Coordinates of C-alpha atoms and ligand atoms in Angstrom, one line a residue:
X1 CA -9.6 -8.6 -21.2
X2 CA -7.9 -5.6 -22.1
X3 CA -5.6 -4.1 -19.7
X4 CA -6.6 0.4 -19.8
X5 CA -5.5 1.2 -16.6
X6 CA -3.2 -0.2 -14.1
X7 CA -3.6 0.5 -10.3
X8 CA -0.9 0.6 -7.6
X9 CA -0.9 -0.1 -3.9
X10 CA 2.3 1.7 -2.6
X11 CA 3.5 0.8 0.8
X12 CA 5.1 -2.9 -0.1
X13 CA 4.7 -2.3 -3.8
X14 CA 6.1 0.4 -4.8
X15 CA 8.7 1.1 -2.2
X16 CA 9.3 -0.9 1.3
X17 CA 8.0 0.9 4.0
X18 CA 7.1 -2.0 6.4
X19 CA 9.9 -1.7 8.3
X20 CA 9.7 2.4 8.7
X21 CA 5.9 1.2 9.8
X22 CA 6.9 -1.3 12.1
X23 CA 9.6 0.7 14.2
X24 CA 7.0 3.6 14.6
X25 CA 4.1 1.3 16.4
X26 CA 6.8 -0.5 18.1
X27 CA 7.9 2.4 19.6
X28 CA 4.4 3.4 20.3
X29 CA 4.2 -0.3 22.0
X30 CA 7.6 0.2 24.0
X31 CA 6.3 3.2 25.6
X32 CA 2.9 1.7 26.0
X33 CA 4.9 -1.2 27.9
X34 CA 4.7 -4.6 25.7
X35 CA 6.0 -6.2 23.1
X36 CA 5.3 -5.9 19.6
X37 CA 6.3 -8.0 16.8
X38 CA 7.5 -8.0 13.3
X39 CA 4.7 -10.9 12.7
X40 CA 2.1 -8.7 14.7
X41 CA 2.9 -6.2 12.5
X42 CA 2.0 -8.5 9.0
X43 CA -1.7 -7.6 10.6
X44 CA -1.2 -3.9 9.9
X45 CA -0.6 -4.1 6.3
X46 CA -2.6 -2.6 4.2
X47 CA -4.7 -1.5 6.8
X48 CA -5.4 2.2 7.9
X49 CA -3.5 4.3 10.2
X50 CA -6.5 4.2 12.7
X51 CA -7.3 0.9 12.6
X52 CA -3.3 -0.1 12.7
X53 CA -3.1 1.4 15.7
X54 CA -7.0 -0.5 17.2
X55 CA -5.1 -3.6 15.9
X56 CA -2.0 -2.7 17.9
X57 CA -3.9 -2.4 21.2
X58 CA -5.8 -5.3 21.0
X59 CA -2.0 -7.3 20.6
X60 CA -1.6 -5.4 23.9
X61 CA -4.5 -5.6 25.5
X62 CA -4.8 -1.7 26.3
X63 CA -7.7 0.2 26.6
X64 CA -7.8 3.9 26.0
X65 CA -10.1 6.9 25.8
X66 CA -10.8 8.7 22.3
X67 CA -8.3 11.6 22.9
X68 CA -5.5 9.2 24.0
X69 CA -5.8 7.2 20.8
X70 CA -5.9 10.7 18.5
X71 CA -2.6 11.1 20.3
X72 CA -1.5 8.1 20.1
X73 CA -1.9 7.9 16.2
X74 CA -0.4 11.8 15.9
X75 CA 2.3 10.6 17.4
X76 CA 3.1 7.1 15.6
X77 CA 3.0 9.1 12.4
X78 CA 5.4 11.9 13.8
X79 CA 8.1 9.1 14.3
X80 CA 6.7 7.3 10.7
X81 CA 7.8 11.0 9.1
X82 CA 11.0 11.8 10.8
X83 CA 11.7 8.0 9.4
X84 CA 10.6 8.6 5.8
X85 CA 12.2 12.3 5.5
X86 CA 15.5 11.0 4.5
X87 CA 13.7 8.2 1.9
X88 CA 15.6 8.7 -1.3
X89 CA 14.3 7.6 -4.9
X90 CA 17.2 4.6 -4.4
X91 CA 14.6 2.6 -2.1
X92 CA 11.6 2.4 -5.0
X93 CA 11.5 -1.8 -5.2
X94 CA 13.9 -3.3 -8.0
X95 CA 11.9 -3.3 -11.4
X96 CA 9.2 -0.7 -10.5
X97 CA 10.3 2.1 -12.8
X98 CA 11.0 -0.1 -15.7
X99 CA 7.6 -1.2 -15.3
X100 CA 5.4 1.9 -15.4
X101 CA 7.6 3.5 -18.2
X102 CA 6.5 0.5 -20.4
X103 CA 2.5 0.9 -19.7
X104 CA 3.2 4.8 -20.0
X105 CA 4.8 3.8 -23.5
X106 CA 1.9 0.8 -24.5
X107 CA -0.5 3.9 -23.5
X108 CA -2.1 2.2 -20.3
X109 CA -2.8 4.5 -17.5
X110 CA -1.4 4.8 -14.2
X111 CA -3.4 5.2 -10.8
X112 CA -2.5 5.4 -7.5
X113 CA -5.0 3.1 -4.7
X114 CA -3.0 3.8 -1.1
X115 CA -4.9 3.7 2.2
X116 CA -1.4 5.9 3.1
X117 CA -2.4 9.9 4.1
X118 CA 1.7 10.0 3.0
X119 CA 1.2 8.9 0.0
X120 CA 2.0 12.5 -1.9
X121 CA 5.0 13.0 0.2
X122 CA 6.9 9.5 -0.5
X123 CA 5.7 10.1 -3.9
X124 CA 7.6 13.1 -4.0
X125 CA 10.8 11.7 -1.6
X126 CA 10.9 9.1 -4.2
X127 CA 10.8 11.4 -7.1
X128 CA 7.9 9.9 -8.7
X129 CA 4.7 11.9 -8.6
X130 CA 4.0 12.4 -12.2
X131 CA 4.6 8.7 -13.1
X132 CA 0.7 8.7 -11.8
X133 CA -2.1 10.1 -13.9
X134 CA -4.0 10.0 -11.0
X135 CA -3.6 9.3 -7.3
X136 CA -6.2 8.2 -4.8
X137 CA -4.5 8.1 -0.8
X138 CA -5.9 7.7 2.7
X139 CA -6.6 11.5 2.5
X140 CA -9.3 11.2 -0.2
X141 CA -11.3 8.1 1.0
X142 CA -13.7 7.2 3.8
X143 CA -13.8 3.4 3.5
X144 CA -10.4 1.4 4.4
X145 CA -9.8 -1.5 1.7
X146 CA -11.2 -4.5 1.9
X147 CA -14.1 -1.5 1.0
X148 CA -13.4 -1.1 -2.7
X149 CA -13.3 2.6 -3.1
X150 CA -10.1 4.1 -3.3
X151 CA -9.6 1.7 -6.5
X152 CA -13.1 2.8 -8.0
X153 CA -12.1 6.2 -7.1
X154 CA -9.0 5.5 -9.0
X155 CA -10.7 4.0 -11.9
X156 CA -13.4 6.7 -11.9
X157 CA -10.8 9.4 -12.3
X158 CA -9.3 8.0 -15.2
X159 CA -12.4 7.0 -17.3
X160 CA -12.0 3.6 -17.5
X161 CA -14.7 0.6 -16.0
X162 CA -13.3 -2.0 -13.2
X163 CA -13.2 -4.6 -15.4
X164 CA -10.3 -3.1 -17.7
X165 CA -8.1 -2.7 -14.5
X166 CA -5.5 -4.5 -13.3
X167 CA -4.8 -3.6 -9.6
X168 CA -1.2 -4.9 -8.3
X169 CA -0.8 -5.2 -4.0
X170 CA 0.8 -6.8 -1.6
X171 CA -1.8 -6.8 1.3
X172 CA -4.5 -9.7 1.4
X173 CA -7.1 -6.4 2.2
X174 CA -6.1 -4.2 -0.7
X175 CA -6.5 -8.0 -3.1
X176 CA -9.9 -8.2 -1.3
X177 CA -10.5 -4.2 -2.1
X178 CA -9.8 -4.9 -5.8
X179 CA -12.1 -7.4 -6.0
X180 CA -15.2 -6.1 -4.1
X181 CA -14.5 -3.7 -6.8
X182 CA -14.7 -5.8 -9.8
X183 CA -11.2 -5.8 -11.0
X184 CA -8.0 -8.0 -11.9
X185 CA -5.8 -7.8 -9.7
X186 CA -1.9 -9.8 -9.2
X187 CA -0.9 -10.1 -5.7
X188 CA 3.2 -9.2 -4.7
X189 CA 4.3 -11.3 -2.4
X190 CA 3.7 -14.9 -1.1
X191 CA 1.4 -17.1 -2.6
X192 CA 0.8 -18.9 0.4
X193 CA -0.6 -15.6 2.5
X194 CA -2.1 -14.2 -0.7
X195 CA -5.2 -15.7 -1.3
X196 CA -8.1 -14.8 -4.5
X197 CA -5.1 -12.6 -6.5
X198 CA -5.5 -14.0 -10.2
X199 CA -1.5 -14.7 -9.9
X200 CA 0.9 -13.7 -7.2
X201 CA 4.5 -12.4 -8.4
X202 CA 7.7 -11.8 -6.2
X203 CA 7.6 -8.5 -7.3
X204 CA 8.3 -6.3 -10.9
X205 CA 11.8 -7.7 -11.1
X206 CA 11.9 -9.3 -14.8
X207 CA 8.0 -8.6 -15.1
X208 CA 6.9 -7.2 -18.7
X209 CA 3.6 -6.5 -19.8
X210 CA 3.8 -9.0 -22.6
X211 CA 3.8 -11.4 -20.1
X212 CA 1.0 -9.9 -18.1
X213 CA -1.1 -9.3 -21.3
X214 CA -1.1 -13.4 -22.4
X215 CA -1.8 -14.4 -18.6
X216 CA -5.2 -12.3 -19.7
X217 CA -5.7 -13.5 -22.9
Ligands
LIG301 C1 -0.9 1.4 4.1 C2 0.1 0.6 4.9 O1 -0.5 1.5 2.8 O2 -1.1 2.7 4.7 C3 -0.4 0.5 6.3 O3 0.2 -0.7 4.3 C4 -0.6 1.9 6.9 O4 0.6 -0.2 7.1 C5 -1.6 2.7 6.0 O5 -1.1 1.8 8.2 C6 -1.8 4.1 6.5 O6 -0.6 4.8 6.3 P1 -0.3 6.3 6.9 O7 0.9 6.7 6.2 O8 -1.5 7.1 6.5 O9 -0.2 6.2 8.4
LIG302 MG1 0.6 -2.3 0.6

């Protein structure tokens, strides 16, 4: 295989923003009236803001009409922003930048795949918008991953076919995305909860693509 274009989850790839995440719902769940945990929350990666908050309902068994739940999800992402305004370029995950500057220099593209409608803004808060030659977010798709198309979008926009892309994410439905969509993808995080990734890494930290290009050769 040859790598042409590299695709990029960004909540738990690029930067770490589980934890920003996590203390909106719970706050959501506090007022609600029950408990909400960090491990509930490992259900909510990857997955879109709509469907976080269905998930987060079902954890509390609350039912709600349609308006309530607009609200609802208004209002988790109003706490989720005042959260991520003061997000400085110093919280992109160790080895990230390193890493796109060398497929920028090796002449492999860059894309974007995030179910995040924030995407743009912690792109900017973090300083790197034009590392991307193109960026596909929760704004321009109507399928959530495991539904491949935000990275076919991505791969679309760019020129290149599936099968030259490597997709990197943290989120067992983002792996599952990349796949329904034809493509390589490594998985960041734990092998143990990251199953059908081609490998699973800790993260960019003392990653090269010389190493990446002769696990694909
Ligand atoms: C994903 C996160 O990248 O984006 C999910 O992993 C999040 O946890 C989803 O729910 C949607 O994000 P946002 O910023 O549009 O609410
Ligand atoms: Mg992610």
């Amino acid at each position: 295989m040859k790598i042409k274009a590299c695709l990029f989850d960004l909540d738990g790839v690029v930067v770490d923003t589980a934890r920003y995440h996590y203390i909106a719902w719970k706050r959501i769940a506090d007022q609600l009236g029950f408990y909400f945990s960090e491990l509930d929350n490992e259900k909510l990666k990857g997955v879109s803001r709509m469907e976080s908050l269905d998930i987060l309902l079902r954890v509390g068994k609350k039912e709600v009409d349609i308006k309530t739940r607009e609200e609802l999800a208004i209002l988790k992402n109003s706490y989720y922003l005042s959260f991520i305004q003061s997000m400085t370029p110093g919280e992109i995950l160790p080895g990230v930048i390193e890493f796109l500057d060398e497929l920028r220099n090796n002449g492999i593209l860059i894309g974007l795949g995030s179910a995040s409608k924030n995407s743009l803004l912690i792109l900017d808060k973090l300083n790197i918008r034009e590392k991307f030659d193109v960026v596909i977010d929760g704004n321009k798709v109507s399928n959530a991953k495991p539904d491949p198309e935000v990275f076919l979008n991505g791969a679309a926009e760019l020129g290149v076919s599936p099968s030259d892309c490597l997709v990197f994410e943290d989120a067992q439905a983002g792996i599952d995305a990349a796949r329904n969509g034809g493509m390589h993808c490594i998985g960041i995080g734990n092998p143990e909860y990251l199953k059908n990734a081609d490998f699973v890494i800790p993260g960019f930290l003392k990653m090269d693509l010389d190493q990446i290009k002769s696990w694909y050769s």
